[in-house]
Every structure is written in structure tokens, then in C-alpha cells.
PDB file of C-alpha atoms in Angstrom:
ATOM      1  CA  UNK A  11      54.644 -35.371  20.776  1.00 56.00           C
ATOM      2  CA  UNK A  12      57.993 -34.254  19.194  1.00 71.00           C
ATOM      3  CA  UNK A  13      60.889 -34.438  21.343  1.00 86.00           C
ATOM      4  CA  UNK A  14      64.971 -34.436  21.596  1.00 92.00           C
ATOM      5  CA  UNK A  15      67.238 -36.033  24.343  1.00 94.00           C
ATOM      6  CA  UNK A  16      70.338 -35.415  24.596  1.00 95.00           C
ATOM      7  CA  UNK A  17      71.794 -38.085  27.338  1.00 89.00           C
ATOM      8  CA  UNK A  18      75.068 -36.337  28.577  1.00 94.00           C
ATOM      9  CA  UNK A  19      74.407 -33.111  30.339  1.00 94.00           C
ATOM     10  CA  UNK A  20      78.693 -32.929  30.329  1.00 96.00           C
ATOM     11  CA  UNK A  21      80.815 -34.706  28.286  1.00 97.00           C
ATOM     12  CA  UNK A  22      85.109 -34.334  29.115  1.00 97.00           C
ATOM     13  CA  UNK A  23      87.079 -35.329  27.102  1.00 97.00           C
ATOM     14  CA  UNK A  24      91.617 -35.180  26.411  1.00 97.00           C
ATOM     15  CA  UNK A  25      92.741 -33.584  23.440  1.00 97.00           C
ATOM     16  CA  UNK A  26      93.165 -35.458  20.433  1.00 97.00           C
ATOM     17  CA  UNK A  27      91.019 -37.949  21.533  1.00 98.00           C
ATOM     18  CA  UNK A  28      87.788 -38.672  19.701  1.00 98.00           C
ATOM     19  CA  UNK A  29      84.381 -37.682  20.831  1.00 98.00           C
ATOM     20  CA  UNK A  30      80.552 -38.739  20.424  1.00 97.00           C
ATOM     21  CA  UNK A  31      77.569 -36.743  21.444  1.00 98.00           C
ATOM     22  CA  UNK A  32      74.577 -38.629  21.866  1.00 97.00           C
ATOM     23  CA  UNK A  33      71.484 -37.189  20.526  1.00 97.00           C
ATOM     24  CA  UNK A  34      68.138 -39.108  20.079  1.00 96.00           C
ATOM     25  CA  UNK A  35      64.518 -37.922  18.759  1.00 93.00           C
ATOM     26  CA  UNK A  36      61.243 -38.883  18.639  1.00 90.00           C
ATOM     27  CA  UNK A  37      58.983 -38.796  16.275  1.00 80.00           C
ATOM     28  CA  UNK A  38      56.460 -40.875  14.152  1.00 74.00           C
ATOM     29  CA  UNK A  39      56.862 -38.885  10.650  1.00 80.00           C
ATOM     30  CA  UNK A  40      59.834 -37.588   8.442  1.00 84.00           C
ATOM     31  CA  UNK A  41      62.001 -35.309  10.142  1.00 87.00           C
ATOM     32  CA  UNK A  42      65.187 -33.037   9.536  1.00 91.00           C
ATOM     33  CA  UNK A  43      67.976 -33.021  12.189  1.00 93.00           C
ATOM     34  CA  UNK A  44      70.823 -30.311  13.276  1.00 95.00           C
ATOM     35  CA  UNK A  45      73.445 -30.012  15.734  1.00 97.00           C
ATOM     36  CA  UNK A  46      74.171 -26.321  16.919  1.00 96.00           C
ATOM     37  CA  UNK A  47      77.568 -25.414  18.451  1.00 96.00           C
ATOM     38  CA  UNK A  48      77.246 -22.601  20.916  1.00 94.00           C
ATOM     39  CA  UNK A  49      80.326 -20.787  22.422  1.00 92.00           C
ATOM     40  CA  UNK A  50      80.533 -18.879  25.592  1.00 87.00           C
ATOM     41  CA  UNK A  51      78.970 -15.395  25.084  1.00 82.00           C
ATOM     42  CA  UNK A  52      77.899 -16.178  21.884  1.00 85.00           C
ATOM     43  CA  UNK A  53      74.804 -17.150  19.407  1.00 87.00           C
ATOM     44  CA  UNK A  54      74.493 -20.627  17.961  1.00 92.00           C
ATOM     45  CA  UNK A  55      75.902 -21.406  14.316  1.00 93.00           C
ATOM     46  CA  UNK A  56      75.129 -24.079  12.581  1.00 92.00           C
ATOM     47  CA  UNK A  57      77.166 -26.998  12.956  1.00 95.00           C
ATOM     48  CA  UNK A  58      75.521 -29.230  10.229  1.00 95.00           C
ATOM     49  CA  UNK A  59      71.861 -30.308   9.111  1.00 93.00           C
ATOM     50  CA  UNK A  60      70.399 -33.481   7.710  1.00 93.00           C
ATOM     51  CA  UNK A  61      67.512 -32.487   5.585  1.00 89.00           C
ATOM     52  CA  UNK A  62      67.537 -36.094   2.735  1.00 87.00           C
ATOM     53  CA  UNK A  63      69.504 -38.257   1.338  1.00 88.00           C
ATOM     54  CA  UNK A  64      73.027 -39.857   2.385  1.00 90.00           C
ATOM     55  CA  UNK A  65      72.631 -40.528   6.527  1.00 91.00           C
ATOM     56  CA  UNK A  66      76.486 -39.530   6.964  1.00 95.00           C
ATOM     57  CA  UNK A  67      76.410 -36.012   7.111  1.00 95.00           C
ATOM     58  CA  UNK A  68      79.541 -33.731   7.413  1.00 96.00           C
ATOM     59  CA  UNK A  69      79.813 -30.566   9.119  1.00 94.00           C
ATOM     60  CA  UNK A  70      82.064 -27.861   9.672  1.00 93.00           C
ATOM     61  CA  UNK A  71      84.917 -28.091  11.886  1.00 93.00           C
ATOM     62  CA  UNK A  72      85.521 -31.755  11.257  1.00 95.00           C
ATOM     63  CA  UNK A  73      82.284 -32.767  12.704  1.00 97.00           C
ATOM     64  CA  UNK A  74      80.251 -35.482  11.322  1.00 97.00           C
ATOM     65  CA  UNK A  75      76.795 -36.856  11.927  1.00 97.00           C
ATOM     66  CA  UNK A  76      74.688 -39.960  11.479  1.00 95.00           C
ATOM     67  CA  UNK A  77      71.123 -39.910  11.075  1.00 94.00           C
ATOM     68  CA  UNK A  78      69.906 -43.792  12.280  1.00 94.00           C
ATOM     69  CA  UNK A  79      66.366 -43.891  11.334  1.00 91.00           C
ATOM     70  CA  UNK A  80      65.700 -47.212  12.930  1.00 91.00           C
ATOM     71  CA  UNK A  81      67.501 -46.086  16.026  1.00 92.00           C
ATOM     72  CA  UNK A  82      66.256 -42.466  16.024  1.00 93.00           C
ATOM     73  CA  UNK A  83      69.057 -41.060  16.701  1.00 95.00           C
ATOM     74  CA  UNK A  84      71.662 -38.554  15.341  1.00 97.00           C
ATOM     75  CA  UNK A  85      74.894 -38.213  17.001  1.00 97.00           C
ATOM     76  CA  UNK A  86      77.409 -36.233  16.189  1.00 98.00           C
ATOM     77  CA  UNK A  87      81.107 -37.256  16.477  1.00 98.00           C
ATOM     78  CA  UNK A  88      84.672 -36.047  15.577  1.00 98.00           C
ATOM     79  CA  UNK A  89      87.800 -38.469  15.458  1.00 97.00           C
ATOM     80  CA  UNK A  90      90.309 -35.952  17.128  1.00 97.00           C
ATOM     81  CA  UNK A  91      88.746 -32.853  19.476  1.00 97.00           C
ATOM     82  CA  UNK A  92      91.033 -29.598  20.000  1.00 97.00           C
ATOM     83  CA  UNK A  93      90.660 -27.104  22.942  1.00 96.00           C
ATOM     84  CA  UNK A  94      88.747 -24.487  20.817  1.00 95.00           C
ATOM     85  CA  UNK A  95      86.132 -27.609  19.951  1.00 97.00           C
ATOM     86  CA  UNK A  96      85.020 -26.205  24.223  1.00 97.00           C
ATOM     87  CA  UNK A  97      81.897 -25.368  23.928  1.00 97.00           C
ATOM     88  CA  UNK A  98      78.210 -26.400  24.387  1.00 96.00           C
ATOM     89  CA  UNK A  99      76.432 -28.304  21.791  1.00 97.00           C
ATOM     90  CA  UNK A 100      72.569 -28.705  20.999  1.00 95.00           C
ATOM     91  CA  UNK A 101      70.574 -31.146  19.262  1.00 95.00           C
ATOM     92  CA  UNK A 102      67.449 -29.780  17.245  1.00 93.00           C
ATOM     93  CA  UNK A 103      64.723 -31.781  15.187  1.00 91.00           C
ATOM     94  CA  UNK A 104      61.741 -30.273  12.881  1.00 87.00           C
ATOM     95  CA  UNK A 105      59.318 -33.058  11.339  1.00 82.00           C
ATOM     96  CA  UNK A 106      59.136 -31.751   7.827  1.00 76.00           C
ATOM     97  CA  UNK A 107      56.327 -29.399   7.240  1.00 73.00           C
ATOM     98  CA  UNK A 108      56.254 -28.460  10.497  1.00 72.00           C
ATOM     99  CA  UNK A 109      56.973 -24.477  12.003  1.00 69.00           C
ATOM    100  CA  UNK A 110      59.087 -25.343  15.407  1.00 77.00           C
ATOM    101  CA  UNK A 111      62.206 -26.746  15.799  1.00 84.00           C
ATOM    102  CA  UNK A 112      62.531 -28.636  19.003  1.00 87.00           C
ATOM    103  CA  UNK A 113      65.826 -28.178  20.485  1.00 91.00           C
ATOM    104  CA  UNK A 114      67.533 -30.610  23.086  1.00 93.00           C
ATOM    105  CA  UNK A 115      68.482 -29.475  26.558  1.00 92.00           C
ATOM    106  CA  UNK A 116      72.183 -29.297  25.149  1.00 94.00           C
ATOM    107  CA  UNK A 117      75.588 -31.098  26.008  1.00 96.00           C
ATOM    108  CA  UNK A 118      78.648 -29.329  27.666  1.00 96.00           C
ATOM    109  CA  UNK A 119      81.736 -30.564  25.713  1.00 97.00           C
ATOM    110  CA  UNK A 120      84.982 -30.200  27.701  1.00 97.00           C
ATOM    111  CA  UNK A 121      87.947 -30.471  25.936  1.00 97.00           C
ATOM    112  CA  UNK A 122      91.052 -31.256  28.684  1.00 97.00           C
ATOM    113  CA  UNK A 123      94.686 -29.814  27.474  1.00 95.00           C
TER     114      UNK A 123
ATOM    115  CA  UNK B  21      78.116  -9.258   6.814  1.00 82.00           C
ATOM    116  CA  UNK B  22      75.649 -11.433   6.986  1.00 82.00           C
ATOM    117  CA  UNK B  23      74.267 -11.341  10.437  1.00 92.00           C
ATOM    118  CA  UNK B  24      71.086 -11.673  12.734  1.00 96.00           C
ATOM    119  CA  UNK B  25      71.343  -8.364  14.981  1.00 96.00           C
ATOM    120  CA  UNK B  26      69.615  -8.058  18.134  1.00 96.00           C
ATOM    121  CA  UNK B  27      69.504  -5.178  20.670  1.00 96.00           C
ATOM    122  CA  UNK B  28      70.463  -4.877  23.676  1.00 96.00           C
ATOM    123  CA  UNK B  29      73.002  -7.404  24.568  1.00 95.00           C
ATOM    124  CA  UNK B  30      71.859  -7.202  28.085  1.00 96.00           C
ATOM    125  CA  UNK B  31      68.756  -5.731  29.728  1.00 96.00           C
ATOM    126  CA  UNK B  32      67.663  -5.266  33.526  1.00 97.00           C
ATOM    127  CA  UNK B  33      64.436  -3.704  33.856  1.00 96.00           C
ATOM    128  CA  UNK B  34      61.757  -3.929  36.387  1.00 96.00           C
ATOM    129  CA  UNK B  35      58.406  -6.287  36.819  1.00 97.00           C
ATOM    130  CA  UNK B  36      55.652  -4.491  34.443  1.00 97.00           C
ATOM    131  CA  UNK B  37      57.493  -2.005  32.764  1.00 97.00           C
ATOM    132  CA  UNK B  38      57.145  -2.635  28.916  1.00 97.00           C
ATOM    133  CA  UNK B  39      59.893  -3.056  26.641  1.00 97.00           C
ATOM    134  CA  UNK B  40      61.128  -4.093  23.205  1.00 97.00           C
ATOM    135  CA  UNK B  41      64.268  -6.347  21.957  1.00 98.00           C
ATOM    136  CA  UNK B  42      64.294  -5.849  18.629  1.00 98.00           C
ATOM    137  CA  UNK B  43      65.982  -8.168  15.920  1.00 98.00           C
ATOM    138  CA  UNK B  44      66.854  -7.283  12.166  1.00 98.00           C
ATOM    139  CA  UNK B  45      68.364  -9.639   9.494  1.00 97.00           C
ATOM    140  CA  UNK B  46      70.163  -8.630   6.377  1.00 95.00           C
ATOM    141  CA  UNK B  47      69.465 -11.848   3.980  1.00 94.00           C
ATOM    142  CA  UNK B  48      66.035 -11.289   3.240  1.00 94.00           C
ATOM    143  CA  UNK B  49      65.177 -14.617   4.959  1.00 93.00           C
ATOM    144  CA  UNK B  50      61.590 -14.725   5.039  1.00 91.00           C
ATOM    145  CA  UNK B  51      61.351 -17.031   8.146  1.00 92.00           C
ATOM    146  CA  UNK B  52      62.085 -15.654  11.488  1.00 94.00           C
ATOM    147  CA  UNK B  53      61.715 -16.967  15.094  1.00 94.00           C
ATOM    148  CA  UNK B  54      62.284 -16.143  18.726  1.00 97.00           C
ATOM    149  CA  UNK B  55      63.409 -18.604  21.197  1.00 96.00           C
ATOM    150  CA  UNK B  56      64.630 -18.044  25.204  1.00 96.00           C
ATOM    151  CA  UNK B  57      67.286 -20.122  26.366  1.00 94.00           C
ATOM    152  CA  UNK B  58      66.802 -21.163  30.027  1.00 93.00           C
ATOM    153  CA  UNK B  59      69.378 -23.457  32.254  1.00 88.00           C
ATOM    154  CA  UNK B  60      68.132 -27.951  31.845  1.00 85.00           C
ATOM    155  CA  UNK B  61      65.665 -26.495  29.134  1.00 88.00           C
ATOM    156  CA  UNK B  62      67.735 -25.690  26.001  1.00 88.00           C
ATOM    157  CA  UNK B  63      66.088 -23.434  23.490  1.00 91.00           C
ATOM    158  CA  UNK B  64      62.308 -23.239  23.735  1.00 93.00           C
ATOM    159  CA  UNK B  65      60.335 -21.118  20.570  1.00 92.00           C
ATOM    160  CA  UNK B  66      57.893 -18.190  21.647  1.00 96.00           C
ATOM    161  CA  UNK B  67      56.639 -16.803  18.190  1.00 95.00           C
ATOM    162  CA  UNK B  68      57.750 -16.925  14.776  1.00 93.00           C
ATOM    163  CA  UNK B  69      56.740 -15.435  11.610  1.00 94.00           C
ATOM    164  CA  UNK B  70      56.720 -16.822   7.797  1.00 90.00           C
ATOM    165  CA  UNK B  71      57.037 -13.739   6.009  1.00 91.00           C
ATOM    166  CA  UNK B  72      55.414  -9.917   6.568  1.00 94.00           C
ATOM    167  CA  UNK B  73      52.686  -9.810   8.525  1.00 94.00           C
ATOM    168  CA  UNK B  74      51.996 -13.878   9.410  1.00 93.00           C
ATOM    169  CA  UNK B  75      53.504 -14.565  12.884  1.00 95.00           C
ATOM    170  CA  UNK B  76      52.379 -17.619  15.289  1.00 93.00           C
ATOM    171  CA  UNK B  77      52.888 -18.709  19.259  1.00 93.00           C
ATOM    172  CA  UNK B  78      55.650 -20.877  19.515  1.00 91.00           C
ATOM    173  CA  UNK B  79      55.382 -23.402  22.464  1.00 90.00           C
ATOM    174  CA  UNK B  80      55.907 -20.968  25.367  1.00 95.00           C
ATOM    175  CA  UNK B  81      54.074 -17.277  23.812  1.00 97.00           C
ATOM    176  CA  UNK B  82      52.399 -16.133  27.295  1.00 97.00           C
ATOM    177  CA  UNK B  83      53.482 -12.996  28.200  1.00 97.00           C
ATOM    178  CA  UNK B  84      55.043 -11.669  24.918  1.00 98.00           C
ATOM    179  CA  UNK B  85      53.994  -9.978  21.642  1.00 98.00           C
ATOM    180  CA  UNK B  86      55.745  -9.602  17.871  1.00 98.00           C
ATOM    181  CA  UNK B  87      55.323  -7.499  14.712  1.00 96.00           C
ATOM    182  CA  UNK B  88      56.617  -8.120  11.283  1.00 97.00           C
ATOM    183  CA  UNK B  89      55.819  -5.106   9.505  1.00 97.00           C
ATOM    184  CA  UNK B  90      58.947  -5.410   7.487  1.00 96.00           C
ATOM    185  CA  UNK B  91      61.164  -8.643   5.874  1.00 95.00           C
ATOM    186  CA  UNK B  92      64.438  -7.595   8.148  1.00 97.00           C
ATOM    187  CA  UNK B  93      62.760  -6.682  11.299  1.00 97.00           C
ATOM    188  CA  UNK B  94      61.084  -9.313  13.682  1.00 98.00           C
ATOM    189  CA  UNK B  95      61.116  -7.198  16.914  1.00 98.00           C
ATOM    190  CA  UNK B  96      59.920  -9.020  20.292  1.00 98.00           C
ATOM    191  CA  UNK B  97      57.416  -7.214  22.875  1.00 98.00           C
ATOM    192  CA  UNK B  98      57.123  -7.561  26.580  1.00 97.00           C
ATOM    193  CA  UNK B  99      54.030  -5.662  27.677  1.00 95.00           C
ATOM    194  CA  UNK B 100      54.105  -6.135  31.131  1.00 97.00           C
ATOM    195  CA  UNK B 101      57.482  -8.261  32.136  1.00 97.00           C
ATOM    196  CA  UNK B 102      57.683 -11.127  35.186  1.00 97.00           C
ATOM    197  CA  UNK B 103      60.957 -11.966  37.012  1.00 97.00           C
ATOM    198  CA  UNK B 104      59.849 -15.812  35.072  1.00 96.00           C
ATOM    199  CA  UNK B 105      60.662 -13.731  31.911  1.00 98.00           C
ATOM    200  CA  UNK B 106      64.369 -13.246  32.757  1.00 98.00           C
ATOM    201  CA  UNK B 107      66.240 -15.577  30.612  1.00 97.00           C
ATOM    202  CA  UNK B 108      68.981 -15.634  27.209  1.00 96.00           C
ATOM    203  CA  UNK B 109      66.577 -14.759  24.038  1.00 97.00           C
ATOM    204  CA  UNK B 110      67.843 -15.580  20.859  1.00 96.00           C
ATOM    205  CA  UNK B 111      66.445 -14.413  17.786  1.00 96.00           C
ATOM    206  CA  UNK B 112      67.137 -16.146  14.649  1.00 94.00           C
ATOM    207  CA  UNK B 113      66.348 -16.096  10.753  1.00 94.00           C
ATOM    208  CA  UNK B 114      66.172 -18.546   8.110  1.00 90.00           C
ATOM    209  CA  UNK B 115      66.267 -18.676   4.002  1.00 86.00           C
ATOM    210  CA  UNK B 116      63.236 -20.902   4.372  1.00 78.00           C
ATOM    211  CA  UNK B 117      61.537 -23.204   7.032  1.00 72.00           C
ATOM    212  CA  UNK B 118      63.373 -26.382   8.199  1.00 71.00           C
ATOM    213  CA  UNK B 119      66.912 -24.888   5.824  1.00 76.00           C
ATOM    214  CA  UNK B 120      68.735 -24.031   9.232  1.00 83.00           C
ATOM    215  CA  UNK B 121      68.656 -21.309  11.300  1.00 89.00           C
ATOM    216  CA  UNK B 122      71.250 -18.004  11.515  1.00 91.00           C
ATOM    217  CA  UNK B 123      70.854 -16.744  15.512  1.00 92.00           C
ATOM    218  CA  UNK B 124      72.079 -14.074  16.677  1.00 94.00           C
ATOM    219  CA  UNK B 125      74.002 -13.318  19.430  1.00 92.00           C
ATOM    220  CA  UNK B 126      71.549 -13.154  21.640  1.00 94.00           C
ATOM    221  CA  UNK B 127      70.189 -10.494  24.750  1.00 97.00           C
ATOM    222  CA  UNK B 128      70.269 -11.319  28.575  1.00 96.00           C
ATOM    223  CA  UNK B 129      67.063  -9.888  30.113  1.00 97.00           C
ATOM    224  CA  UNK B 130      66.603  -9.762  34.300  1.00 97.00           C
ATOM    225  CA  UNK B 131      63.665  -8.719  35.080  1.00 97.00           C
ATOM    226  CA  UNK B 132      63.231  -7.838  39.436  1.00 96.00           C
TER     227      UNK B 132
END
């Protein structure tokens, strides 16, 4: 069966500094990978998507992802976080021709001033 | 604007009295889903629909109903609610399947 871990439930981290937030899948056959940003109060947006191709995959708000087949994993990073970056952060997988997208129980990111 | 639009924000009601969120999109996606959103469980899907009239269960469907009698509208049903129903539902929309989703903002239901 398809599933998505996402191994920090909280993740602080100082200003500036860089951040990585693990996600890992499994899954025996082809699949697409997101992250989702969610803010307080709010809906999730798109943070980025890995459908094909290149396994670096850049986002919006100076994230980036890597999709490690071998490793199954895709975690998403960004070299310098700000306080607005606060904010929790999901991991979602779909094997391709498949109608659900599995989401992963999420990871708080805390950015410290 | 595009936007995923969902009413109400938030929602107290009481066990077994029936009511409707609904949910309309204005980018003629064809694919629409609804997912609650429940503390250690992330996002789990209840039904979604591929266009007018096809809709299927999700992983957690019991208890709920949907419709898609028109492209924009994917409104979701609780005939008779639980207090195991109150959670954060999310409805969302996309172009096409697996292309990424637009969610909206999302209604708080508490059912007593």
C-alpha cells in the first residue's frame, strides 16, 4: 500500500539558517511527488510538484526539492529560511494513474527571530 | 481570481442534523476532491469526482455524500453528522489528475 512519512512532527529552526524537511514514500510503481505549504488559517498552495524529468525541482519561495528514486524520498530544503517561511508543511504522493493523493501527516516549521 | 470557494468557514451543528458545505471553482478544472484534515493524520480524501456526474469514495467516504451536477460545483453532504465528523475539510480542484491541486481555504465543522 501507498504511503508518505514525514519524520519530524516539528522542525525549529534560526533565521537565515538553512532548512531540510524530510519526506519519504513508498511505493512499488511510478509516482509524482508535492510538497504543500499551509499557513495558519489558511488552505494549502502548492509549494512545488515533481511530475518527470530533472529530480531537482524548484519551487516557489526559494524552495527546492529532490526526488531520490533509489532512496524514496523527496525532501524539500531552502538554503536561508525567513520568519514568514512559519508555517506547516505536507508531503503528498500519487502513483501515476492513480485517483488519490496520499498526503503525509505534515511537519511544523518554526522559524526563530 | 482564481480560487477554490467553500462555504461556511466554520460550522457547529448538532449529531444527525443534515447539512451541506458546498465548494465551487472558477477554472473549469475537471477534477475535484474532498479531503478532512484531522490532528497526527494530515489530509485524508473522502470522494472525488473526474468530471460531471463521475464521483468515487476516497479512503475514508462513510458517513458523507457528493453531487457533481455541474463543472464548478462539487458540494459535500452530511446526511446524518457524528461528533467523529468534526474536523478541517478542504475542498480542492485540479486542471487534471496528478497536475496539483488548488484547495481552498477550507471549513471547520463541530459537530456535538
Amino acid at each position: 500500500a501507498q504511503s508518505v512519512t514525514q519524520l519530524d512532527s516539528q522542525v525549529p529552526v534560526f533565521e537565515e539558517a538553512p532548512v531540510e524537511l524530510r519526506c519519504n514514500y513508498s511505493s512499488s510503481v511510478s509516482v509524482y511527488l508535492f510538497w504543500y505549504v499551509q499557513y495558519p488559517n489558511q488552505g494549502l498552495q502548492l509549494l512545488l510538484k515533481y511530475l518527470s524529468g530533472s529530480t531537482l525541482v524548484k519551487g516557489i519561495n526559494g524552495f527546492e526539492a529532490e526526488f531520490n528514486k533509489s532512496q524514496t524520498s523527496f525532501h524539500l530544503r531552502k538554503p536561508s529560511v525567513h520568519i514568514s517561511d512559519t508555517a506547516e508543511y505536507f508531503c503528498a504522493v500519487s502513483e501515476t494513474g492513480a485517483n488519490n493523493l496520499f498526503f503525509g501527516t505534515g511537519t511544523r516549521l518554526t522559524v526563530i527571530p | 481570481e482564481a480560487q477554490v470557494t467553500q462555504n461556511p468557514r466554520y460550522l457547529i451543528t448538532v449529531t444527525g442534523k443534515k447539512l451541506t458545505v458546498t465548494c465551487s471553482q472558477n477554472m473549469n478544472h475537471e477534477y475535484m476532491s474532498w479531503y478532512r484534515q484531522d490532528p497526527g493524520l494530515g489530509l485524508r480524501q473522502i470522494y472525488y469526482s473526474m468530471n460531471v456526474e463521475v464521483t468515487d469514495k476516497g479512503d475514508v467516504p462513510e458517513g458523507y455524500k457528493v453531487s457533481r451536477k455541474e463543472k464548478r460545483n462539487f458540494p459535500l453532504i452530511l446526511e446524518s453528522p457524528s461528533p467523529n465528523q468534526t474536523s478541517l475539510y478542504f475542498c480542492a480542484s485540479s486542471v487534471r489528475q496528478n497536475y496539483g491541486y488548488t484547495f481552498g481555504s477550507g471549513t471547520r465543522l463541530t459537530v456535538v
